[in-house]
Tab-separated table of C-alpha atoms and ligand atoms in Angstrom:
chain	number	residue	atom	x	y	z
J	23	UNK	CA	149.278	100.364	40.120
J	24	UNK	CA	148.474	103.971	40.648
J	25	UNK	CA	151.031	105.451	42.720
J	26	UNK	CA	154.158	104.605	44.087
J	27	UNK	CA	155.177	105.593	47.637
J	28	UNK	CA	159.177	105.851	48.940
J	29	UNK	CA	160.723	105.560	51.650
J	30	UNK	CA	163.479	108.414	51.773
J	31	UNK	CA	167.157	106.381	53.668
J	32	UNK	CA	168.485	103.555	52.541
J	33	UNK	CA	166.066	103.963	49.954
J	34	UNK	CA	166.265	107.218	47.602
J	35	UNK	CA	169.749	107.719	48.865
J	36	UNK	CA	172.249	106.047	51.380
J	37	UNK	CA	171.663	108.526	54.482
J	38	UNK	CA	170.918	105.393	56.062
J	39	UNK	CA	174.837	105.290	56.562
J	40	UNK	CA	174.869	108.806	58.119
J	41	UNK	CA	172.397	108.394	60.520
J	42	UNK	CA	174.461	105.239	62.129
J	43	UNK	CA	177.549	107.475	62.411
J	44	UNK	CA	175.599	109.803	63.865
J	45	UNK	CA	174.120	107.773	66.221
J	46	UNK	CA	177.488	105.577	66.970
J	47	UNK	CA	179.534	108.939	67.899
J	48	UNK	CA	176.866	109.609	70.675
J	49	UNK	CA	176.862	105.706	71.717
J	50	UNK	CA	180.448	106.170	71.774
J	51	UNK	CA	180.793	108.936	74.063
J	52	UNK	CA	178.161	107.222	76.125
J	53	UNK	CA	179.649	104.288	76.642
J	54	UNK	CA	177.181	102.249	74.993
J	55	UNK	CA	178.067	98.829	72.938
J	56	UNK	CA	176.172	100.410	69.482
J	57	UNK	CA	176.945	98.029	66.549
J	58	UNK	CA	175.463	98.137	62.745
J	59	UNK	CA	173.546	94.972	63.453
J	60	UNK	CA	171.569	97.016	66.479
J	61	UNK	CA	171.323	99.407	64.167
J	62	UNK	CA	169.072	97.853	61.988
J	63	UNK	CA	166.583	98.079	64.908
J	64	UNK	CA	166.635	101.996	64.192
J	65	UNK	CA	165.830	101.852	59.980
J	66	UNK	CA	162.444	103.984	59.974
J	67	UNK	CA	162.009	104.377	63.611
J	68	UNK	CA	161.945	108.130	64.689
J	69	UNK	CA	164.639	110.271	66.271
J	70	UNK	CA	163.298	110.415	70.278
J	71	UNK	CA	162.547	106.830	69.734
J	72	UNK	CA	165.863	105.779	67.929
J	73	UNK	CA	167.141	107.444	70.861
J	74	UNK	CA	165.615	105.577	73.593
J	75	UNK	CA	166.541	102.485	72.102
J	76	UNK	CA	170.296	103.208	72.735
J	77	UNK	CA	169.988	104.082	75.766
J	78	UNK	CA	168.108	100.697	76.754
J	79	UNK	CA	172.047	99.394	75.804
J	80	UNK	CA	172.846	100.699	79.332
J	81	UNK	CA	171.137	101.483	82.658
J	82	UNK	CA	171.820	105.409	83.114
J	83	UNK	CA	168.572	107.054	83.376
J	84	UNK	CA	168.185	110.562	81.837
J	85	UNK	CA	165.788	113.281	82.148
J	86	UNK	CA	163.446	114.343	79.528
J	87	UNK	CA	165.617	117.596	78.899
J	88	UNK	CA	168.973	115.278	78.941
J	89	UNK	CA	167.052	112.940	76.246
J	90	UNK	CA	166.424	115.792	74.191
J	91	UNK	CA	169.805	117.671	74.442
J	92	UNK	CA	171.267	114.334	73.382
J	93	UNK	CA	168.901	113.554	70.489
J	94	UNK	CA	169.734	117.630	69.291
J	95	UNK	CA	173.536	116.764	69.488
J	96	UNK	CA	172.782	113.370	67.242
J	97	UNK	CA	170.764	115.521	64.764
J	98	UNK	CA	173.523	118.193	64.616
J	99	UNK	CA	175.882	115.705	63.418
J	100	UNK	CA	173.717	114.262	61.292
J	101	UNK	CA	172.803	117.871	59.704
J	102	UNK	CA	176.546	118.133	59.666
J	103	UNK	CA	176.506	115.483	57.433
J	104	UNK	CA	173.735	116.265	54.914
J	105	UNK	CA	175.165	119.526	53.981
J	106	UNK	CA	177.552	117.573	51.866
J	107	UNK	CA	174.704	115.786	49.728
J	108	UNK	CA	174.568	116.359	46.157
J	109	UNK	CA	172.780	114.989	43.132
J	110	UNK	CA	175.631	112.402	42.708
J	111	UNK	CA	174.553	110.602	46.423
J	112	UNK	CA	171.082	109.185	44.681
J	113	UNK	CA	171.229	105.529	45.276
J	114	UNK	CA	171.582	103.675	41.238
J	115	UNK	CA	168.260	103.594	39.719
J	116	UNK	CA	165.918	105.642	41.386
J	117	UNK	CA	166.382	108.866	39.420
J	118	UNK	CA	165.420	106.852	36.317
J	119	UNK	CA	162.717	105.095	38.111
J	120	UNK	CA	161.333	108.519	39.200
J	121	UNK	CA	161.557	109.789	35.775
J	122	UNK	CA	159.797	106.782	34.165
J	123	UNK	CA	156.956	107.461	36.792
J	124	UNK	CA	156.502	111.061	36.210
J	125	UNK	CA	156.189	109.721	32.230
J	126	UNK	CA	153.744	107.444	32.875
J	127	UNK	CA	151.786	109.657	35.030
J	128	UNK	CA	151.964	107.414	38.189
J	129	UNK	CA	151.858	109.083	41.518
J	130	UNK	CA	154.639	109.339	43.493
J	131	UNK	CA	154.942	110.275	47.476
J	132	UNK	CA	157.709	110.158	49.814
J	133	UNK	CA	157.066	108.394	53.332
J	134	UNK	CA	159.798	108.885	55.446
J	135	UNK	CA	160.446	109.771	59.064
J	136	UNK	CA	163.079	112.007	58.730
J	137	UNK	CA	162.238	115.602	59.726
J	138	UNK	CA	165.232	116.743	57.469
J	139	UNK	CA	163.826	114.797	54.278
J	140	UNK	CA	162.625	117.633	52.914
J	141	UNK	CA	166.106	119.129	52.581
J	142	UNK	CA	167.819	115.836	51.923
J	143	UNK	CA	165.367	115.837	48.782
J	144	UNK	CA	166.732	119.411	47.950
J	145	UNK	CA	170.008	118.760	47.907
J	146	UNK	CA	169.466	116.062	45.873
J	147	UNK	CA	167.631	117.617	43.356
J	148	UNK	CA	164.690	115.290	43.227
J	149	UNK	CA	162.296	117.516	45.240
J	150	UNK	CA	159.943	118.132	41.555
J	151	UNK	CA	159.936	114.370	40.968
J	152	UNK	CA	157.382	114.049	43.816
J	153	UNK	CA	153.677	114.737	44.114
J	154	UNK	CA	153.617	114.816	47.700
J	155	UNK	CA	155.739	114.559	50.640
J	156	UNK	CA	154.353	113.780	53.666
J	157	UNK	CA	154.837	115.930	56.746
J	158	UNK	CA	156.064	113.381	59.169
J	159	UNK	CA	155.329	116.480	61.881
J	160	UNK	CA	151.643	116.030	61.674
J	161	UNK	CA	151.859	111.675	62.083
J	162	UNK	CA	151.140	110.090	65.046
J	163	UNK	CA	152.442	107.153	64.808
J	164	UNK	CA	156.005	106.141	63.783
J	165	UNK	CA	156.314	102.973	61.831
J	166	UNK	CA	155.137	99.675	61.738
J	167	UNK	CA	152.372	101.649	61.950
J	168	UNK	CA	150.431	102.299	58.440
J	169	UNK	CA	149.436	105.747	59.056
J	170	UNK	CA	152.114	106.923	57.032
J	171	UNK	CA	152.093	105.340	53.779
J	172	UNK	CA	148.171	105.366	54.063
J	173	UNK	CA	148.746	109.013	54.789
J	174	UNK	CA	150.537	109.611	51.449
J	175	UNK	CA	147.885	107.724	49.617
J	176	UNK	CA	145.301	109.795	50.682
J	177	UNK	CA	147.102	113.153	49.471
J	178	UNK	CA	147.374	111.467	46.308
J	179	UNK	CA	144.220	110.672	46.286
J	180	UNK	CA	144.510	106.806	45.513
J	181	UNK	CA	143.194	103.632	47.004
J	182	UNK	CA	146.073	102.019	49.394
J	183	UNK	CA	145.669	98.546	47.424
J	184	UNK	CA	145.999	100.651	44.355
J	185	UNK	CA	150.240	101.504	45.625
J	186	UNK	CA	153.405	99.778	45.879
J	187	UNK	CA	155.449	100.679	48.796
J	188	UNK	CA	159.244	100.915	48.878
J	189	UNK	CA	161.424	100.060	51.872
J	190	UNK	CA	164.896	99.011	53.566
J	191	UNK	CA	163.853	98.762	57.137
J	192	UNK	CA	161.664	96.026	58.438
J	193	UNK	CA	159.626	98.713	60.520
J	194	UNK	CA	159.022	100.034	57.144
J	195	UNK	CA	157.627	96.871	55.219
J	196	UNK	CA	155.629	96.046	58.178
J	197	UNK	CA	154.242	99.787	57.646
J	198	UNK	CA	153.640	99.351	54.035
J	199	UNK	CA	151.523	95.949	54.525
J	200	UNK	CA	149.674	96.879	57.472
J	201	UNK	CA	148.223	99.969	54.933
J	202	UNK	CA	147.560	97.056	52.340
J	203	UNK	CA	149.769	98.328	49.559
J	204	UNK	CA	152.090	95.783	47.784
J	205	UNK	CA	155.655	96.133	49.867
J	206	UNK	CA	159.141	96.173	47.969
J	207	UNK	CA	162.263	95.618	50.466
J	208	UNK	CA	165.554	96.701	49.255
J	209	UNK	CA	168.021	94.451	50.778
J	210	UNK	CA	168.772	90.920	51.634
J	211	UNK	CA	166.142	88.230	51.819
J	212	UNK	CA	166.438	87.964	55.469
J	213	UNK	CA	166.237	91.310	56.750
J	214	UNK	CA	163.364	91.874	53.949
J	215	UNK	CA	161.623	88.411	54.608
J	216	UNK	CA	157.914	89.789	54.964
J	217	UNK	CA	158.166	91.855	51.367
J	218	UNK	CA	155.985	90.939	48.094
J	219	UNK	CA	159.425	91.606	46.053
J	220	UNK	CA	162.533	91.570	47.204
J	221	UNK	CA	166.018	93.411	45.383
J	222	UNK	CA	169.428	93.107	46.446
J	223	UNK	CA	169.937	97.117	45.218
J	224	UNK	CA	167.861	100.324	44.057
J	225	UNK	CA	169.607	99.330	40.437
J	226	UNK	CA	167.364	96.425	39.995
J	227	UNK	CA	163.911	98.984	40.127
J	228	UNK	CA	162.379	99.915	37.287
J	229	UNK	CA	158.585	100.865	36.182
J	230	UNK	CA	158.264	97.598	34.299
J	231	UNK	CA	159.614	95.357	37.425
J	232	UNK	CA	157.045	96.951	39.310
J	233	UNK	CA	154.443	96.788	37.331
J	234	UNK	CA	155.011	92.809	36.359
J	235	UNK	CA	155.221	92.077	40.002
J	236	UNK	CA	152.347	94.303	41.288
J	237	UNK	CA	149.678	92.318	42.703
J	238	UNK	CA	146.647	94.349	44.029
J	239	UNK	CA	146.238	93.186	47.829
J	240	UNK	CA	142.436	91.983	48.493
J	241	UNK	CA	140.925	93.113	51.831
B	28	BG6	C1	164.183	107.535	59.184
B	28	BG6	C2	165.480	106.810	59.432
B	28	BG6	O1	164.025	107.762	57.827
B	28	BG6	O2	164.182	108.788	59.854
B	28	BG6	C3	165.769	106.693	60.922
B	28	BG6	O3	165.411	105.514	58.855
B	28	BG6	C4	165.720	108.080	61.552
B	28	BG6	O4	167.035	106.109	61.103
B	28	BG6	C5	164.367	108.723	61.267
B	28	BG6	O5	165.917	107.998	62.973
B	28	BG6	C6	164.244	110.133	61.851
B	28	BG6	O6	165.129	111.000	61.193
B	28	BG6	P1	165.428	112.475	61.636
B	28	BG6	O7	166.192	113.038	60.473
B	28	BG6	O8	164.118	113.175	61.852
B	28	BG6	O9	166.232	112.404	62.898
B	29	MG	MG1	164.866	103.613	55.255
């Protein structure tokens, strides 16, 4: 196990939360039956796309400008939202998982498809605990698609069987073992059912869990 790639929501810290409330306030004022359980449809899936996905929930068609003026009013909740973030919103573990990384000189990379991770990993403080963070601008394609995690283990300049991969969406874990890295889901066994290892909470992580459980994938 070389390097060790995160997912940023649901995983690092609990923005996961945020972006629902974001997204239920504009479902709300459109009308639209949005509940957490369609929500988990969203986990890891990009804003425009997040976005078209809700409005599949009813049969109003918008323009592209309409689409993006509503996907801008999401986001400035959301930003709303993330201005409050301090070191305290870290989810249990992962600053001492980080930590024990950094110590043992394993890599460490942040996958997410947030456009605001960077400053979500500001505010949190955690920004120096990571070797790269991938520019989500310059991917192509959104997960369940690998070229994310495969991107970050190319700037780190590691094989992908050589990572683990940690996730709370499903989109995510599919992501993570399309690129042939070992997948950890945070969450229940159901809605992580395709993962190597599965933990009920962020607590549970640490370097020698991983490194028990890591199994390099063979192509
Ligand atoms: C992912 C979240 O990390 O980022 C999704 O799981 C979100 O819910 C996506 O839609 C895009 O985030 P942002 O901040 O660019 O709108
Ligand atoms: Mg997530």
């Amino acid at each position: 196990m070389k390097a060790v790639i995160f997912d940023l929501d649901g995983v690092i810290t609990d923005t996961a939360e945020y972006h629902y409330l974001a997204w239920k306030s504009l479902a709300d004022e459109l009308n639209l039956p949005f509940d957490k359980e369609f929500n988990e449809k969203l986990k890891g899936v990009s804003r425009m796309e997040s976005l078209e996905l809700i409005l599949s929930l009813g049969d109003t068609a918008y323009s592209d400008e309409e689409k993006k003026a509503l996907a801008e009013k999401k986001n400035d909740l959301y930003k709303e939202m993330i201005a409050k973030v301090t070191p305290a919103d870290l989810l249990p573990g992962i600053e001492a998982l980080l930590k024990e990384l950094q110590e043992a000189g394993i890599g460490t990379a942040l996958a997410s498809a947030s456009k605001n991770a960077p400053f979500i990993l500001d505010r949190l403080g955690v920004t120096h605990y990571f070797n790269h963070v991938v520019d989500v601008n310059l991917i192509k394609q959104g997960k369940p698609d690998p070229e994310i995690f495969l991107t970050g283990a190319a700037k780190l300049g590691v094989l992908p069987e050589e990572c683990v991969g940690i996730e709370d969406a499903e989109a995510g874990i599919e992501s993570i073992l399309s690129a042939g890295m070992y997948a950890v889901g945070v969450g229940t066994p159901a809605q992580m059912q395709k993962a190597d290892l599965i933990v009920s909470s962020t607590a549970e992580l640490s370097l020698s869990l991983l490194k028990e459980n890591f199994k390099q994938k063979t192509k």
